[in-house]
Structures are given as C-alpha cells and as structure tokens.
Amino acid sequence: MKVLIIGSGGREHAFAHALSQSPRLTTLYVAPGNAGILQQAQAAPVDPADHEAVAAFCRGEGIDLVIVGPEAPLVAGLADVLRAHEIAVLGPSKAAAELEGSKAFVKKLAFDNGIPTAASETHGAAEDALAALDRFDLPVVVKADGLAAGKGVIIAETRVQAEEAVRACFEGAFGAAGSRVVIEAFLVGEEISCFALCDGSEYRWLGSAQDHKRVGEGDKGPNTGGMGAYTPAPCLTPDLENQVRRDIIEPSLTAMIDAGAPFQGILFAGIMLTSAGPQLLEYNVRFGDPEAQVILPRLGAHALDLFHAAASGTLAQTGDAVALADQHALTVVMATAGYPGDYQRGSEITLPPSPDSNVIIFHAGTRREGERLLAAGGRVLTVTGLGDSLTQARERAYTAVDSIHWPEGFFRRDIGWRALQADPD
Ligand code: AMP
Ligand code: GLY
C-alpha cells in the first residue's frame, strides 16, 4: 500500500513510524516532512495548500491512502478534493472540520444535542459580547470563533481583562477568527485528550492522554502547542471513559451524520473532568501533537490497516475494538530556547547512536544540512519512552533526553507530574 502523509511535525513522524511497521506498506511519501520523517519516507513534490496538485500527485503515483496531520488543510477542504478524485483520506470534509474550525459551531452542536459543555454565548458584535460578560462569573473564558493557531482562547481573571480580550478579538488580533466571539463559563478539573477513529458511520476508541500546554515546569508560563504527554490518562477511569463515549463522542458523531456532514478521520475531544462529570471543552479534527507520539506507538503494526479502514468506511470489518498495547508511554518535547516566543533557528543537534528499543526520538522541527541535523522550529524533538508503568516510561524518556546534545534546546523535567502525584506508580 502506498501512503502519503501531509504535515511536518512530531505527530506526522509518529504516523510515519507506526505505518512503517506494517508489512503492507510499500512506499511512504510525505509533504513536506522533516529530517526524521524523510529517513522513512520520500518527499512528495507538492504544496499541501494546492489541493488539486496533491490529488494529481496521488493519482499519478497510485496512492492508496492520504493521512492529513494538521487541521488547516482539512478546514480548507483538502479531504473533499481528494475524495472527489476517489482517493481514500484519513481526515474529515470541510463541513465536518467545522468541529475545529468554529467554536460557535461546536457550542451549538453541544447545546442542541444535550452534550455536557460549559455554558456559553456567541456574539458577532463587540457591544453584545461586552454586555454578555455581565452574565458570567470570573474567571471567564473568551474565545475567538475560528482557527487561531492555539492563541484565540483567553482565560480572563478580571472584568477588565475580559473586556480587553473581547475588544482584541473584534479589532482583529486573531484575524478573521475573531469576527465572532464565544464567551464561556470557566470549568475546573483535570483536562484530558480523548481520541476516536471514525469512518463516517462507526468509530473506535483510540485511547486517552494528558498534555502539558504551558511552557514551564509546574504548568507555569505561556501556552504552547504542548510540551509533553502521556498515555493512558489515569484520571479517566473506565466509568468516566464510558461517560465520555456515551454522552459526548457518540451524540456528536450522530449529530454530524444527521447534519449531512459525517465525520471521517481522527476526532480529538478536549475534555474537562469536572465534579459534575466530563464536559466537552473543544473538538479538534486531527490527532493531537504530542499526544500522537504516545498513542501511536501503542497501536503498532495495526495502524495502517485501521487508518485505511477508517478512510474507506469499513471499520466494521476490523473488529469491535482497537488493540492498544497494554503499555504506558510518555513523551518529552524538546524546544528551542525562546519558544513559544521568538527563537533562533539553525542550532546543531547531536543524537545518540542508537537509543534503547523502548525509546523513540521523533523529529518535529528539524532539517538536515549535509550530515548535520539542525533545529528548524520551536518544537524540535519529542522523545517517547515506553514501559510497563508510567514511572518506567518516564525514566526511559528522560534518560534518552539527557543523551541528546543540544545546548540551545530546553524541555520540562516534570512531564507526568499530575499522574505520578496521584499514583506514584
Ligand atoms: P481550546 O482551544 O478551546 O481547547 O482552549 C485552549 C485551552 O484553554 C484548553 O485546553 C483549556 O486548558 C483552556 N480552556 C478552554 N475553555 C475552558 C473553559 N471553559 N474552562 C477552563 N479552561 C478552558
Ligand atoms: N496537544 C494539543 C493539540 O494538538 O492541539
């Protein structure tokens, strides 16, 4: 089977790594990829933003499956163009990608279908949004409606901050994403990421993880794309998992089918486990990064068959449940000093010759110049350790991190702290 991966981060390297374990994979392509992915895949000479060019490449090469890593091409409609050319794609249509592309869309879907989520109001004019603040306690959450590269959510501790956030949205701080604003009640609890593999009518549970969004240890400092993750999330008990599936994921997928926009791809539910039960924070229409780097290694050689089945609408033929290895995995993101603010590109990285077989060094923002491996982004590597316990997975990950020579990089030493504090093993 020939597969094309779209994207260039650690998540896409995790896809490449998992697919490469399948004996059915014949050729792997990537556009645009990074230095790590390009050790396992050939570069496809296409711009992912040029949907017709991607389709033409796939037809020309006889690609059997396209996996779209990031959300932007999905929200822009890449999957629709590929499907119109009868190319199987793991990723939702533009209409179904509204689950990530519009926070107002998700809130309406949740309210219309009785899905537990924070109380909220959506407004298209600043004066209405400002007036709505009277109806919410502090802290209050102000969200730009559209895609804002993870920056469009402001948790305002004071009324003044909330008003500033509303004005910033309408004054274009988040571009077109801020032309509508969602004002939302603040939820308290542990946040988890849940994943479902969906084929447009059925779904399979792909497990849970917890991310670490803040740049600094102790969850301090500005938000990032994610500084580390682990799976499974121990706070998600089997009972809570059933609630998430029954009360959140299943009614959402049914509502999308009823709306004529069935979801085909990987659905990522951001969930807050509150004292009143699990509540939906947000949907993403693709795998999480760095969550993919802990969950995909547990899928192993099944990944290709499962993703192809989801992209072909034949999940029913793959069995009732996805077999995830009974393992723990923890990943540590190594980022360039300065991230998520300004940082310099081009510093040199030296990797250890051959890491432990229970460790995978995924590349995120890297490129090769001759024999040299260079940092080419904010998040640069994600180092995953696998083990029989979270403690063992963590030890393996940090031992590998410590064997990487990269003076310009930094990482958090406390990935996994919540889970390890709750249950030291
Ligand atoms: P979102 O992009 O909607 O997931 O928001 C980004 C982050 O903001 C989430 O991962 C949460 O950590 C936080 N957040 C969003 N909405 C809420 C809320 N209603 N209550 C508390 N935290 C929230
Ligand atoms: N790790 C969070 C995300 O991928 O959005």
Coordinates of N, CA, C and O in Angstrom, one line a residue, residues 138-253:
L138 N -16.4 35.4 37.2 CA -15.0 35.3 36.9 C -14.3 34.2 37.6 O -14.8 33.8 38.7
P139 N -13.2 33.6 37.0 CA -12.7 33.9 35.7 C -13.7 33.5 34.6 O -14.5 32.6 34.8
V140 N -13.6 34.1 33.5 CA -14.4 33.8 32.3 C -13.5 33.6 31.1 O -12.4 34.1 31.1
V141 N -14.0 32.7 30.2 CA -13.2 32.4 29.1 C -13.7 33.1 27.8 O -14.9 33.0 27.5
V142 N -12.8 33.7 27.1 CA -13.2 34.5 25.9 C -12.5 33.8 24.7 O -11.2 33.6 24.8
K143 N -13.2 33.3 23.7 CA -12.6 32.6 22.6 C -13.0 33.2 21.3 O -14.2 33.4 21.0
A144 N -11.9 33.4 20.5 CA -12.2 33.8 19.1 C -12.8 32.5 18.4 O -12.4 31.4 18.7
D145 N -13.8 32.8 17.5 CA -14.6 31.6 17.0 C -13.7 30.7 16.1 O -13.8 29.5 16.2
G146 N -12.9 31.3 15.3 CA -12.2 30.5 14.2 C -10.8 30.0 14.6 O -10.4 30.0 15.8
L147 N -10.1 29.4 13.6 CA -8.8 28.9 13.9 C -7.8 30.0 14.2 O -7.7 30.9 13.4
A148 N -7.1 29.9 15.3 CA -6.2 31.0 15.7 C -4.9 30.4 16.2 O -4.2 31.0 17.1
A149 N -4.5 29.3 15.6 CA -3.2 28.6 15.9 C -3.0 28.5 17.4 O -1.9 28.7 18.0
G150 N -4.1 28.1 18.1 CA -4.0 27.8 19.6 C -3.9 29.1 20.4 O -3.8 29.0 21.6
K151 N -4.0 30.3 19.8 CA -3.8 31.5 20.6 C -5.2 32.2 20.9 O -5.2 33.2 21.6
G152 N -6.3 31.7 20.3 CA -7.5 32.5 20.4 C -8.3 32.3 21.7 O -9.5 32.7 21.7
V153 N -7.7 31.7 22.7 CA -8.5 31.4 23.9 C -7.9 32.2 25.1 O -6.7 32.1 25.3
I154 N -8.7 33.1 25.7 CA -8.1 33.9 26.8 C -8.9 33.6 28.0 O -10.2 33.7 28.0
I155 N -8.2 33.2 29.1 CA -8.9 33.0 30.4 C -8.7 34.3 31.2 O -7.6 34.6 31.6
A156 N -9.8 35.0 31.3 CA -9.7 36.4 31.9 C -10.0 36.2 33.4 O -11.1 35.7 33.8
E157 N -9.1 36.7 34.3 CA -9.3 36.7 35.7 C -10.1 37.8 36.2 O -10.8 37.8 37.2
T158 N -10.1 39.0 35.4 CA -10.8 40.2 35.9 C -11.7 40.6 34.7 O -11.5 40.3 33.6
R159 N -12.7 41.5 35.1 CA -13.6 42.0 34.1 C -12.8 42.8 33.1 O -13.1 42.8 31.9
V160 N -11.8 43.6 33.5 CA -11.1 44.4 32.6 C -10.4 43.5 31.6 O -10.4 43.8 30.4
Q161 N -9.7 42.4 32.0 CA -9.1 41.5 31.1 C -10.1 40.9 30.1 O -9.8 40.8 28.9
A162 N -11.2 40.6 30.6 CA -12.3 40.0 29.7 C -12.7 41.0 28.7 O -12.8 40.7 27.5
E163 N -12.9 42.3 29.1 CA -13.3 43.3 28.1 C -12.2 43.5 27.1 O -12.4 43.7 25.9
E164 N -10.9 43.5 27.6 CA -9.8 43.7 26.6 C -9.7 42.5 25.6 O -9.5 42.8 24.4
A165 N -10.0 41.3 26.1 CA -10.0 40.2 25.2 C -11.1 40.3 24.2 O -10.8 40.0 23.0
V166 N -12.2 40.7 24.6 CA -13.3 40.8 23.6 C -13.0 41.9 22.6 O -13.1 41.7 21.4
R167 N -12.5 43.0 23.0 CA -12.1 44.1 22.1 C -11.0 43.6 21.1 O -11.0 43.9 19.9
A168 N -10.0 42.9 21.7 CA -8.9 42.4 20.9 C -9.4 41.5 19.8 O -9.0 41.6 18.6
C169 N -10.3 40.7 20.1 CA -10.9 39.8 19.1 C -11.5 40.6 17.9 O -11.2 40.4 16.8
F170 N -12.4 41.5 18.3 CA -13.1 42.3 17.3 C -12.2 43.3 16.6 O -12.6 43.7 15.5
E171 N -11.1 43.6 17.2 CA -10.2 44.6 16.5 C -9.2 43.8 15.6 O -8.3 44.4 15.1
G172 N -9.4 42.5 15.5 CA -8.6 41.7 14.5 C -7.3 41.1 15.1 O -6.5 40.6 14.3
A173 N -7.2 41.0 16.4 CA -6.0 40.4 17.0 C -5.8 38.9 16.5 O -4.7 38.4 16.4
F174 N -6.9 38.2 16.2 CA -6.8 36.9 15.7 C -7.3 36.8 14.2 O -7.8 35.7 13.8
G175 N -7.2 37.9 13.5 CA -7.6 37.9 12.1 C -9.1 37.6 12.0 O -9.9 37.9 12.9
A176 N -9.5 36.9 10.9 CA -10.9 36.6 10.7 C -11.5 35.7 11.8 O -12.7 35.7 12.0
A177 N -10.6 34.9 12.5 CA -11.1 34.0 13.5 C -11.9 34.8 14.6 O -12.7 34.2 15.3
G178 N -11.6 36.1 14.8 CA -12.2 36.8 15.9 C -13.5 37.6 15.5 O -13.9 38.5 16.2
S179 N -14.0 37.3 14.3 CA -15.2 38.1 13.9 C -16.4 37.7 14.7 O -17.4 38.4 14.7
R180 N -16.4 36.5 15.3 CA -17.4 36.1 16.3 C -16.6 35.7 17.5 O -15.5 35.1 17.4
V181 N -17.3 35.9 18.7 CA -16.6 35.5 19.9 C -17.5 34.7 20.8 O -18.7 34.9 20.8
V182 N -16.9 33.7 21.4 CA -17.7 32.8 22.3 C -17.2 33.2 23.7 O -16.0 33.3 24.0
I183 N -18.2 33.5 24.6 CA -18.0 33.8 26.0 C -18.4 32.6 26.8 O -19.5 32.1 26.6
E184 N -17.5 32.1 27.6 CA -17.8 30.7 28.2 C -17.5 30.7 29.6 O -16.5 31.3 30.1
A185 N -18.3 30.0 30.4 CA -18.0 29.8 31.8 C -16.7 29.0 32.0 O -16.4 28.1 31.2
F186 N -16.0 29.3 33.0 CA -14.7 28.7 33.3 C -15.0 27.3 34.0 O -15.7 27.3 35.0
L187 N -14.4 26.3 33.6 CA -14.6 25.0 34.2 C -13.3 24.6 35.0 O -12.2 24.9 34.6
V188 N -13.6 23.9 36.1 CA -12.5 23.5 37.0 C -12.4 22.0 36.9 O -13.4 21.3 37.0
G189 N -11.2 21.4 36.7 CA -11.0 20.0 36.8 C -9.7 19.6 36.1 O -8.9 20.5 35.8
E190 N -9.5 18.3 35.9 CA -8.3 17.8 35.1 C -8.7 17.7 33.6 O -9.8 17.2 33.3
E191 N -7.8 18.2 32.8 CA -8.1 18.2 31.4 C -7.5 17.0 30.7 O -6.3 16.7 31.0
I192 N -8.2 16.3 29.9 CA -7.7 15.2 29.2 C -8.0 15.2 27.7 O -8.9 16.0 27.3
S193 N -7.2 14.5 26.9 CA -7.4 14.4 25.4 C -7.9 13.0 25.1 O -7.3 12.1 25.5
C194 N -9.0 12.9 24.4 CA -9.6 11.6 24.1 C -9.6 11.5 22.5 O -9.9 12.5 21.9
F195 N -9.4 10.3 22.0 CA -9.3 10.2 20.6 C -10.2 9.1 20.1 O -10.3 8.0 20.7
A196 N -10.9 9.4 18.9 CA -11.8 8.4 18.3 C -11.4 8.3 16.8 O -11.3 9.3 16.2
L197 N -11.3 7.1 16.3 CA -11.1 6.9 14.9 C -12.4 6.6 14.3 O -13.1 5.7 14.7
C198 N -12.8 7.4 13.3 CA -14.2 7.5 12.8 C -14.2 7.2 11.3 O -13.3 7.7 10.6
D199 N -15.2 6.4 10.8 CA -15.2 6.1 9.4 C -16.4 6.7 8.7 O -16.8 6.4 7.6
G200 N -17.1 7.6 9.4 CA -18.3 8.3 8.8 C -19.6 7.6 9.4 O -20.6 8.3 9.3
S201 N -19.5 6.4 9.8 CA -20.7 5.8 10.5 C -20.3 5.2 11.8 O -21.1 5.2 12.8
E202 N -19.2 4.5 11.9 CA -18.8 3.9 13.1 C -17.5 4.6 13.7 O -16.9 5.3 13.0
Y203 N -17.2 4.3 14.9 CA -16.0 4.8 15.5 C -15.3 3.7 16.4 O -16.0 2.8 16.8
R204 N -14.0 3.9 16.6 CA -13.3 3.0 17.5 C -12.5 4.0 18.5 O -11.9 4.9 18.0
W205 N -12.5 3.6 19.7 CA -11.8 4.4 20.8 C -10.3 4.2 20.6 O -9.9 3.1 20.5
L206 N -9.6 5.3 20.5 CA -8.1 5.2 20.4 C -7.4 5.6 21.6 O -6.2 5.8 21.6
G207 N -8.1 5.8 22.7 CA -7.4 6.0 24.0 C -7.4 7.5 24.4 O -7.9 8.3 23.8
S208 N -6.7 7.7 25.5 CA -6.7 9.0 26.2 C -5.3 9.4 26.5 O -4.4 8.5 26.6
A209 N -5.0 10.6 26.7 CA -3.7 11.1 27.0 C -3.9 12.4 27.8 O -5.0 13.0 27.8
Q210 N -2.8 12.9 28.4 CA -2.8 14.2 29.0 C -1.6 15.0 28.5 O -0.5 14.4 28.4
D211 N -1.9 16.2 28.1 CA -0.8 17.1 27.5 C -0.4 18.0 28.6 O -1.0 18.1 29.7
H212 N 0.7 18.8 28.3 CA 1.2 19.8 29.2 C 1.3 21.1 28.4 O 2.3 21.2 27.6
K213 N 0.3 22.0 28.4 CA 0.3 23.1 27.5 C 1.2 24.2 27.8 O 1.7 24.9 26.9
R214 N 1.5 24.4 29.1 CA 2.3 25.6 29.5 C 3.8 25.3 29.3 O 4.2 24.1 29.4
V215 N 4.5 26.3 29.0 CA 5.9 26.1 28.7 C 6.8 25.7 29.9 O 7.8 25.1 29.7
G216 N 6.4 26.1 31.1 CA 7.3 26.0 32.2 C 6.9 24.9 33.2 O 5.7 24.4 33.2
E217 N 7.8 24.4 34.0 CA 7.5 23.4 35.0 C 6.5 23.9 36.0 O 6.4 25.1 36.2
G218 N 5.7 23.0 36.5 CA 4.6 23.4 37.4 C 3.5 24.0 36.6 O 2.6 24.7 37.2
D219 N 3.4 23.8 35.3 CA 2.4 24.4 34.5 C 2.3 25.9 34.6 O 1.3 26.5 34.7
K220 N 3.5 26.5 34.5 CA 3.6 28.0 34.5 C 4.0 28.5 33.2 O 4.6 27.8 32.4
G221 N 3.7 29.8 33.0 CA 4.2 30.5 31.7 C 3.2 30.4 30.6 O 2.1 29.8 30.8
P222 N 3.6 30.9 29.4 CA 2.6 31.0 28.3 C 2.3 29.6 27.8 O 3.0 28.6 28.0
N223 N 1.1 29.6 27.1 CA 0.7 28.3 26.4 C 1.6 28.0 25.2 O 2.1 28.9 24.5
T224 N 1.7 26.7 24.9 CA 2.5 26.2 23.8 C 1.6 25.3 23.0 O 0.4 25.0 23.4
G225 N 2.1 24.7 22.0 CA 1.4 23.6 21.3 C 1.3 22.3 22.1 O 0.5 21.4 21.8
G226 N 2.1 22.3 23.2 CA 2.2 21.1 24.1 C 3.6 20.7 24.3 O 4.4 20.6 23.4
M227 N 4.0 20.5 25.6 CA 5.4 20.3 25.9 C 5.7 18.9 26.4 O 6.8 18.5 26.7
G228 N 4.7 18.0 26.3 CA 4.9 16.6 26.7 C 3.5 16.0 27.0 O 2.5 16.7 27.2
A229 N 3.5 14.7 26.9 CA 2.2 14.0 27.1 C 2.5 12.6 27.6 O 3.6 12.1 27.5
Y230 N 1.4 12.0 28.1 CA 1.5 10.5 28.5 C 0.2 9.9 28.2 O -0.9 10.5 28.2
T231 N 0.2 8.6 28.1 CA -1.0 7.8 27.9 C -0.8 6.5 28.7 O 0.4 6.0 28.7
P232 N -1.8 5.9 29.2 CA -3.2 6.4 29.3 C -3.3 7.5 30.4 O -2.4 7.6 31.2
A233 N -4.4 8.2 30.4 CA -4.6 9.2 31.4 C -5.3 8.5 32.6 O -6.4 8.0 32.5
P234 N -4.5 8.4 33.7 CA -5.1 7.5 34.8 C -6.3 8.1 35.4 O -7.1 7.4 36.0
C235 N -6.5 9.4 35.3 CA -7.8 10.0 35.9 C -9.0 9.6 35.1 O -10.1 9.8 35.6
L236 N -8.9 9.1 33.9 CA -10.0 8.7 33.1 C -10.3 7.2 33.5 O -9.8 6.3 32.9
T237 N -11.1 7.0 34.5 CA -11.5 5.7 34.9 C -12.4 5.0 33.9 O -12.9 5.8 33.0
P238 N -12.5 3.7 33.9 CA -13.4 3.1 32.9 C -14.8 3.7 32.9 O -15.4 3.9 31.8
D239 N -15.3 4.0 34.1 CA -16.7 4.6 34.1 C -16.7 6.0 33.5 O -17.6 6.3 32.7
L240 N -15.7 6.8 33.7 CA -15.6 8.1 33.1 C -15.4 8.0 31.6 O -16.0 8.7 30.8
E241 N -14.6 7.0 31.2 CA -14.5 6.8 29.7 C -15.8 6.5 29.1 O -16.2 7.0 28.0
N242 N -16.6 5.6 29.7 CA -17.9 5.3 29.2 C -18.8 6.5 29.1 O -19.5 6.7 28.1
Q243 N -18.7 7.4 30.1 CA -19.5 8.6 30.0 C -19.1 9.5 28.9 O -19.9 10.1 28.2
V244 N -17.7 9.6 28.7 CA -17.3 10.5 27.6 C -17.8 9.9 26.2 O -18.3 10.6 25.4
R245 N -17.7 8.6 26.1 CA -18.2 8.0 24.8 C -19.7 8.2 24.6 O -20.1 8.6 23.6
R246 N -20.4 7.8 25.7 CA -21.9 7.8 25.6 C -22.5 9.2 25.5 O -23.4 9.5 24.8
D247 N -22.0 10.1 26.3 CA -22.6 11.4 26.5 C -22.0 12.5 25.6 O -22.6 13.6 25.4
I248 N -20.8 12.3 25.1 CA -20.1 13.3 24.3 C -19.8 12.9 22.9 O -20.3 13.4 21.9
I249 N -18.9 11.8 22.7 CA -18.5 11.4 21.4 C -19.7 10.9 20.5 O -19.9 11.3 19.4
E250 N -20.4 9.9 21.1 CA -21.4 9.3 20.3 C -22.5 10.3 19.8 O -22.8 10.3 18.6
P251 N -23.1 11.1 20.7 CA -24.1 12.0 20.2 C -23.5 13.1 19.2 O -24.2 13.5 18.3
S252 N -22.2 13.4 19.4 CA -21.6 14.3 18.4 C -21.6 13.7 17.0 O -21.9 14.3 16.0
L253 N -21.1 12.4 17.0 CA -21.0 11.8 15.7 C -22.3 11.6 15.0 O -22.5 11.8 13.8

